[in-house]
Amino acid sequence: MTAPVLRQSTGPAYTRILAYGAARGENAVPNDDLVGPINSSDEWIRQRTGIVTRTRADASTSALDLATAAAAEAVQRSGVAPELIDLVIVATISNVRQTPSMSAVVADRIGANPAAAYDANAACAGFTYGVAQADALIRAGAARYAVVIGAEKLSDVVDPTDRTISFLLGDGAGAVVVGPSDTPAIGPTVWGSDGSKADAVGMDSTLVEFRDGTAAWPTLRQEGPTVFRWAVWEMVKVARQALDEAGVTASDLAAFVPHQANMRIIDEFAKQLGLPETVVIGRDIETTGNTSAASIPLATHRLLEEHPELSGGLALQIGFGAGLVFGAQVVVLP
């Protein structure tokens, strides 16, 4: 008996980001509102992080709400009918429910039901991970149009007395629509992890420990010097590799959008990469704060609003954070 020939899906040769959407927490929280519990000052926070204010959401606003608003804007701007969206990926560490996934609810809310949907936890690299997956799945024929969202409500996991990270964190969501392209517009992704440094950034306890009364509500902590050295020296290598894999150089870029972790890291990054003055650098952290998986799309959305001439140019984006995980790719801006 001759075995039947199995069909295997294939898709378009290339993909691109079609549009961005954004949503930020409703409240601008200045440094002066946070310095008391950490015995600090506005000047100390500005000098070490570059943050003047950060956006935080109302108690009644969830990460899911932020994700929905950002996705809806991206879909509307893309011109793609919601019912044609057949994949939704949400990068987040902020889903307050273990299940259902935030992505499935977002898909329904934006009119993309019954799209395939799943959440991805890669912390601050989550958005670049999501773009990598959307690109690969579309080119494999597993999807046609994808929404990738980075969404966080980090104010839920802040200890206001913690001096290592609490004053950095903000709330927000950024989203993109990814679809087929006639020309290459998403470069190869350079990604990976280093679990040996897992204790450098992460939660200080588990939900089981909280349930059993042996620990307080889990909040984020970090070893600042360790993270700074890793981000500046190791992640610059990843950024250079992403440029090489895409076949471009720093002078070909129109924009550089790193994870908005710390303004000092961003500035040192730009210096190490030797970016020319013509490259516009995302510095959304100054007024939004560190929003983990949401930071890259939020920063890019702002750059495109403030510099529409960047449309059609190349942007290098790189995410890095808890895990320690990292991801970088060069994309054509819509």
Coordinates of C-alpha atoms in Angstrom, one line a residue:
M1 CA 0.0 0.0 0.0
T2 CA 1.3 3.4 -1.0
A3 CA 1.3 5.9 1.8
P4 CA -0.5 9.1 1.1
V5 CA 1.7 12.2 0.6
L6 CA 1.3 14.5 3.6
R7 CA 0.6 18.1 3.0
Q8 CA 2.8 20.6 4.8
S9 CA 2.0 24.3 5.0
T10 CA 4.2 27.0 3.5
G11 CA 3.7 30.8 3.6
P12 CA 5.0 34.0 2.2
A13 CA 8.8 34.5 1.8
Y14 CA 8.8 37.7 3.8
T15 CA 7.0 39.5 6.6
R16 CA 6.8 43.1 7.9
I17 CA 5.4 45.1 10.8
L18 CA 2.3 46.9 9.4
A19 CA 1.4 49.2 12.3
Y20 CA 2.0 50.0 16.0
G21 CA -0.5 50.7 18.8
A22 CA 0.1 51.9 22.3
A23 CA -1.6 52.4 25.7
R24 CA -0.1 53.8 28.8
G25 CA -1.2 53.9 32.4
E26 CA -3.5 56.8 33.2
N27 CA -1.3 58.5 35.8
A28 CA 2.0 60.3 35.6
V29 CA 3.9 59.5 38.8
P30 CA 6.8 61.9 39.4
N31 CA 9.9 60.8 41.3
D32 CA 9.0 63.0 44.3
D33 CA 6.0 60.7 44.9
L34 CA 8.2 57.7 45.4
V35 CA 11.3 58.9 47.2
G36 CA 10.1 58.8 50.8
P37 CA 9.9 55.0 51.3
I38 CA 13.3 54.5 49.7
N39 CA 15.0 57.5 51.5
S40 CA 16.1 58.9 48.1
S41 CA 15.6 62.1 46.0
D42 CA 14.4 63.2 42.6
E43 CA 18.0 64.1 41.7
W44 CA 19.3 60.6 42.7
I45 CA 16.7 58.8 40.5
R46 CA 17.3 61.1 37.5
Q47 CA 21.0 60.7 37.7
R48 CA 21.0 56.9 37.9
T49 CA 18.0 56.1 35.6
G50 CA 17.1 59.2 33.5
I51 CA 13.5 58.8 34.7
V52 CA 11.5 62.0 35.5
T53 CA 8.1 60.4 35.7
R54 CA 6.6 57.0 35.0
T55 CA 3.1 56.0 33.9
R56 CA 1.0 53.8 36.2
A57 CA -2.5 52.6 35.8
D58 CA -5.5 53.0 37.9
A59 CA -6.3 50.1 40.3
S60 CA -9.3 49.3 38.1
T61 CA -7.2 49.1 34.9
S62 CA -5.6 45.7 34.2
A63 CA -2.7 44.7 32.0
L64 CA -5.4 43.0 29.9
D65 CA -7.2 46.4 29.4
L66 CA -3.9 48.0 28.3
A67 CA -3.2 45.1 25.9
T68 CA -6.6 45.4 24.4
A69 CA -6.3 49.1 23.8
A70 CA -2.9 48.9 22.2
A71 CA -3.9 45.9 20.0
A72 CA -7.1 47.7 18.8
E73 CA -5.1 50.7 17.8
A74 CA -2.5 48.6 15.9
V75 CA -5.2 46.7 14.0
Q76 CA -7.1 49.9 13.1
R77 CA -3.9 51.5 11.8
S78 CA -2.8 48.5 9.9
G79 CA -6.0 48.4 7.8
V80 CA -6.3 44.7 8.3
A81 CA -9.8 43.5 9.1
P82 CA -9.9 42.1 12.7
E83 CA -11.4 38.8 11.4
L84 CA -8.3 38.3 9.3
I85 CA -6.1 38.2 12.4
D86 CA -5.4 34.5 13.0
L87 CA -2.7 34.7 15.6
V88 CA -2.4 36.8 18.8
I89 CA 0.7 36.6 21.0
V90 CA 1.0 38.5 24.3
A91 CA 4.4 38.9 25.9
T92 CA 3.8 39.6 29.6
I93 CA 4.7 38.8 33.2
S94 CA 1.6 40.6 34.4
N95 CA -1.3 38.2 33.8
V96 CA -3.0 38.0 37.2
R97 CA -4.5 34.6 36.2
Q98 CA -2.6 31.5 35.5
T99 CA -5.3 30.7 33.0
P100 CA -6.9 31.6 30.7
S101 CA -4.3 33.4 28.7
M102 CA -4.4 37.1 28.3
S103 CA -4.0 36.7 24.5
A104 CA -7.2 34.6 24.1
V105 CA -9.3 37.3 25.8
V106 CA -7.6 40.1 23.8
A107 CA -8.3 38.2 20.5
D108 CA -12.0 38.0 21.4
R109 CA -12.1 41.7 22.5
I110 CA -10.6 43.0 19.2
G111 CA -12.8 40.8 17.0
A112 CA -10.2 38.2 16.0
N113 CA -11.9 35.2 17.6
P114 CA -11.1 32.3 16.9
A115 CA -7.4 33.3 16.3
A116 CA -4.7 31.1 17.8
A117 CA -3.6 32.8 20.9
Y118 CA -1.0 32.3 23.6
D119 CA 1.0 34.2 26.2
A120 CA 4.8 34.3 26.2
N121 CA 6.9 35.0 29.3
A122 CA 10.3 36.3 28.3
A123 CA 10.1 39.4 30.5
C124 CA 11.8 42.4 29.0
A125 CA 12.8 40.4 25.8
G126 CA 9.2 39.3 25.4
F127 CA 8.3 41.6 22.6
T128 CA 11.3 40.7 20.4
Y129 CA 10.5 37.0 21.1
G130 CA 6.9 37.6 19.9
V131 CA 8.0 39.3 16.7
A132 CA 10.4 36.4 16.0
Q133 CA 7.6 33.9 16.5
A134 CA 5.1 35.8 14.4
D135 CA 7.6 36.2 11.6
A136 CA 8.4 32.5 11.6
L137 CA 4.8 31.3 11.9
I138 CA 3.6 33.5 9.1
R139 CA 6.4 32.4 6.8
A140 CA 5.7 28.8 7.7
G141 CA 2.1 29.2 6.7
A142 CA 0.7 28.7 10.2
A143 CA -0.8 32.2 10.2
R144 CA -1.5 35.1 7.8
Y145 CA -1.7 38.1 10.1
A146 CA -0.5 38.3 13.7
V147 CA -0.9 40.7 16.5
V148 CA 2.1 40.8 18.9
I149 CA 1.6 42.7 22.2
G150 CA 3.9 43.5 25.1
A151 CA 1.7 44.3 28.1
E152 CA 2.6 45.0 31.7
K153 CA 1.1 46.4 34.9
L154 CA 4.2 46.3 37.0
S155 CA 2.7 48.5 39.7
D156 CA 1.0 45.3 40.9
V157 CA 4.5 43.8 41.7
V158 CA 6.2 46.8 43.2
D159 CA 7.5 47.0 46.8
P160 CA 7.6 50.8 47.4
T161 CA 10.4 50.3 49.9
D162 CA 12.7 48.5 47.5
R163 CA 15.7 50.6 46.3
T164 CA 16.8 48.2 43.5
I165 CA 13.9 48.4 41.0
S166 CA 10.6 49.7 42.3
F167 CA 11.1 53.4 41.2
L168 CA 12.0 52.2 37.7
L169 CA 8.7 50.5 36.9
G170 CA 5.7 51.7 34.9
D171 CA 2.5 50.3 33.3
G172 CA 1.7 50.2 29.6
A173 CA 1.2 48.1 26.5
G174 CA 2.5 48.3 22.9
A175 CA 1.4 46.2 20.0
V176 CA 2.1 45.6 16.3
V177 CA 0.4 43.8 13.4
V178 CA 2.7 41.6 11.5
G179 CA 1.8 40.4 8.0
P180 CA 3.1 39.2 4.6
S181 CA 5.6 41.4 2.7
D182 CA 6.9 41.5 -0.9
T183 CA 10.4 42.3 0.4
P184 CA 12.4 41.4 3.5
A185 CA 11.3 43.7 6.4
I186 CA 12.1 41.7 9.6
G187 CA 15.7 40.5 9.9
P188 CA 16.8 37.3 11.6
T189 CA 16.4 37.3 15.3
V190 CA 19.3 36.7 17.6
W191 CA 18.0 35.4 20.9
G192 CA 18.9 33.3 23.8
S193 CA 19.1 33.1 27.6
D194 CA 21.5 32.7 30.5
G195 CA 19.7 30.9 33.3
S196 CA 22.9 30.8 35.4
K197 CA 22.1 34.5 36.2
A198 CA 18.5 33.9 37.0
D199 CA 18.8 35.5 40.4
A200 CA 20.0 38.8 39.0
V201 CA 16.4 39.9 38.2
G202 CA 13.2 38.3 39.2
M203 CA 10.5 37.8 41.8
D204 CA 11.7 37.6 45.5
S205 CA 9.3 34.8 46.4
T206 CA 6.7 32.4 44.9
L207 CA 2.9 32.4 44.9
V208 CA 3.0 29.1 46.8
E209 CA 5.1 30.7 49.6
F210 CA 2.7 33.6 49.7
R211 CA -0.3 31.2 49.9
D212 CA 1.4 29.3 52.7
G213 CA 2.1 32.4 54.7
T214 CA 5.9 31.9 54.5
A215 CA 6.5 35.0 52.3
A216 CA 5.0 38.3 51.4
W217 CA 3.3 39.1 48.1
P218 CA 6.0 38.4 45.4
T219 CA 7.6 41.6 44.1
L220 CA 10.4 42.3 41.6
R221 CA 14.0 42.7 42.7
Q222 CA 17.3 43.1 40.9
E223 CA 21.0 43.2 41.4
G224 CA 21.6 46.5 39.7
P225 CA 25.4 46.4 39.1
T226 CA 25.2 42.8 37.7
V227 CA 22.3 43.7 35.4
F228 CA 24.1 46.9 34.2
R229 CA 27.3 45.1 33.4
W230 CA 25.5 42.3 31.6
A231 CA 23.3 44.6 29.6
V232 CA 26.1 46.9 28.5
W233 CA 28.9 44.5 27.7
E234 CA 27.1 41.3 26.7
M235 CA 24.0 42.7 25.0
V236 CA 26.1 45.0 22.8
K237 CA 27.5 41.8 21.3
V238 CA 24.0 40.6 20.6
A239 CA 23.0 43.9 19.0
R240 CA 26.1 43.7 16.7
Q241 CA 25.2 40.2 15.8
A242 CA 21.7 41.2 14.9
L243 CA 23.1 43.8 12.6
D244 CA 25.4 41.3 11.0
E245 CA 22.7 38.7 10.5
A246 CA 20.5 41.3 8.8
G247 CA 23.4 42.3 6.5
V248 CA 23.4 46.0 7.6
T249 CA 25.6 48.3 9.7
A250 CA 24.9 50.8 12.4
S251 CA 25.2 53.6 9.8
D252 CA 22.3 52.1 7.9
L253 CA 19.9 52.5 10.8
A254 CA 17.3 55.2 11.1
A255 CA 16.4 54.3 14.7
F256 CA 17.7 52.3 17.7
V257 CA 15.1 51.1 20.2
P258 CA 16.6 49.1 23.1
H259 CA 14.6 47.9 26.1
Q260 CA 13.9 50.9 28.3
A261 CA 15.7 49.7 31.4
N262 CA 17.8 52.6 32.3
M263 CA 18.9 55.8 30.5
R264 CA 22.6 55.2 31.4
I265 CA 22.4 51.7 29.8
I266 CA 20.8 53.2 26.7
D267 CA 23.4 55.9 26.3
E268 CA 26.3 53.4 26.9
F269 CA 24.7 51.1 24.4
A270 CA 24.7 53.8 21.7
K271 CA 28.3 54.6 22.5
Q272 CA 29.5 51.0 22.3
L273 CA 27.6 50.5 19.0
G274 CA 29.1 53.6 17.5
L275 CA 25.8 54.9 16.3
P276 CA 26.0 58.0 14.1
E277 CA 24.1 61.1 15.1
T278 CA 21.6 60.5 12.4
V279 CA 20.2 57.5 14.3
V280 CA 17.2 58.4 16.4
I281 CA 17.3 56.6 19.8
G282 CA 14.2 55.6 21.7
R283 CA 14.3 57.2 25.2
D284 CA 10.7 56.7 26.3
I285 CA 11.9 55.7 29.7
E286 CA 12.1 59.3 30.7
T287 CA 8.4 59.7 31.1
T288 CA 7.0 56.1 30.9
G289 CA 9.5 54.2 33.0
N290 CA 10.5 50.6 32.5
T291 CA 7.5 48.7 31.3
S292 CA 9.4 45.4 30.6
A293 CA 7.8 43.6 27.6
A294 CA 5.9 46.7 26.6
S295 CA 8.9 49.1 26.5
I296 CA 10.2 48.5 22.9
P297 CA 6.8 48.9 21.1
L298 CA 5.9 51.9 23.3
A299 CA 9.2 53.6 22.6
T300 CA 8.9 52.8 18.8
H301 CA 5.3 54.1 18.8
R302 CA 6.4 57.4 20.3
L303 CA 9.3 57.7 17.9
L304 CA 7.0 57.3 14.9
E305 CA 4.6 59.9 16.4
E306 CA 7.4 62.4 16.9
H307 CA 9.4 61.5 13.8
P308 CA 7.1 60.3 11.0
E309 CA 10.0 60.6 8.6
L310 CA 11.4 57.4 10.1
S311 CA 8.8 55.4 8.3
G312 CA 10.4 53.0 5.9
G313 CA 13.7 53.2 7.7
L314 CA 15.5 50.5 9.6
A315 CA 15.3 50.1 13.4
L316 CA 17.4 47.9 15.6
Q317 CA 15.4 46.7 18.6
I318 CA 16.8 44.6 21.4
G319 CA 15.2 43.4 24.6
F320 CA 17.0 41.9 27.6
G321 CA 16.0 41.1 31.2
A322 CA 14.9 38.6 33.8
G323 CA 15.8 35.1 33.1
L324 CA 18.3 36.3 31.8
V325 CA 16.8 36.3 28.3
F326 CA 17.6 38.4 25.3
G327 CA 16.4 39.0 21.7
A328 CA 17.2 41.4 18.9
Q329 CA 16.3 42.0 15.3
V330 CA 16.4 44.7 12.7
V331 CA 13.0 45.7 11.3
V332 CA 11.6 48.1 8.7
L333 CA 9.4 50.7 10.3
P334 CA 5.9 51.0 8.9

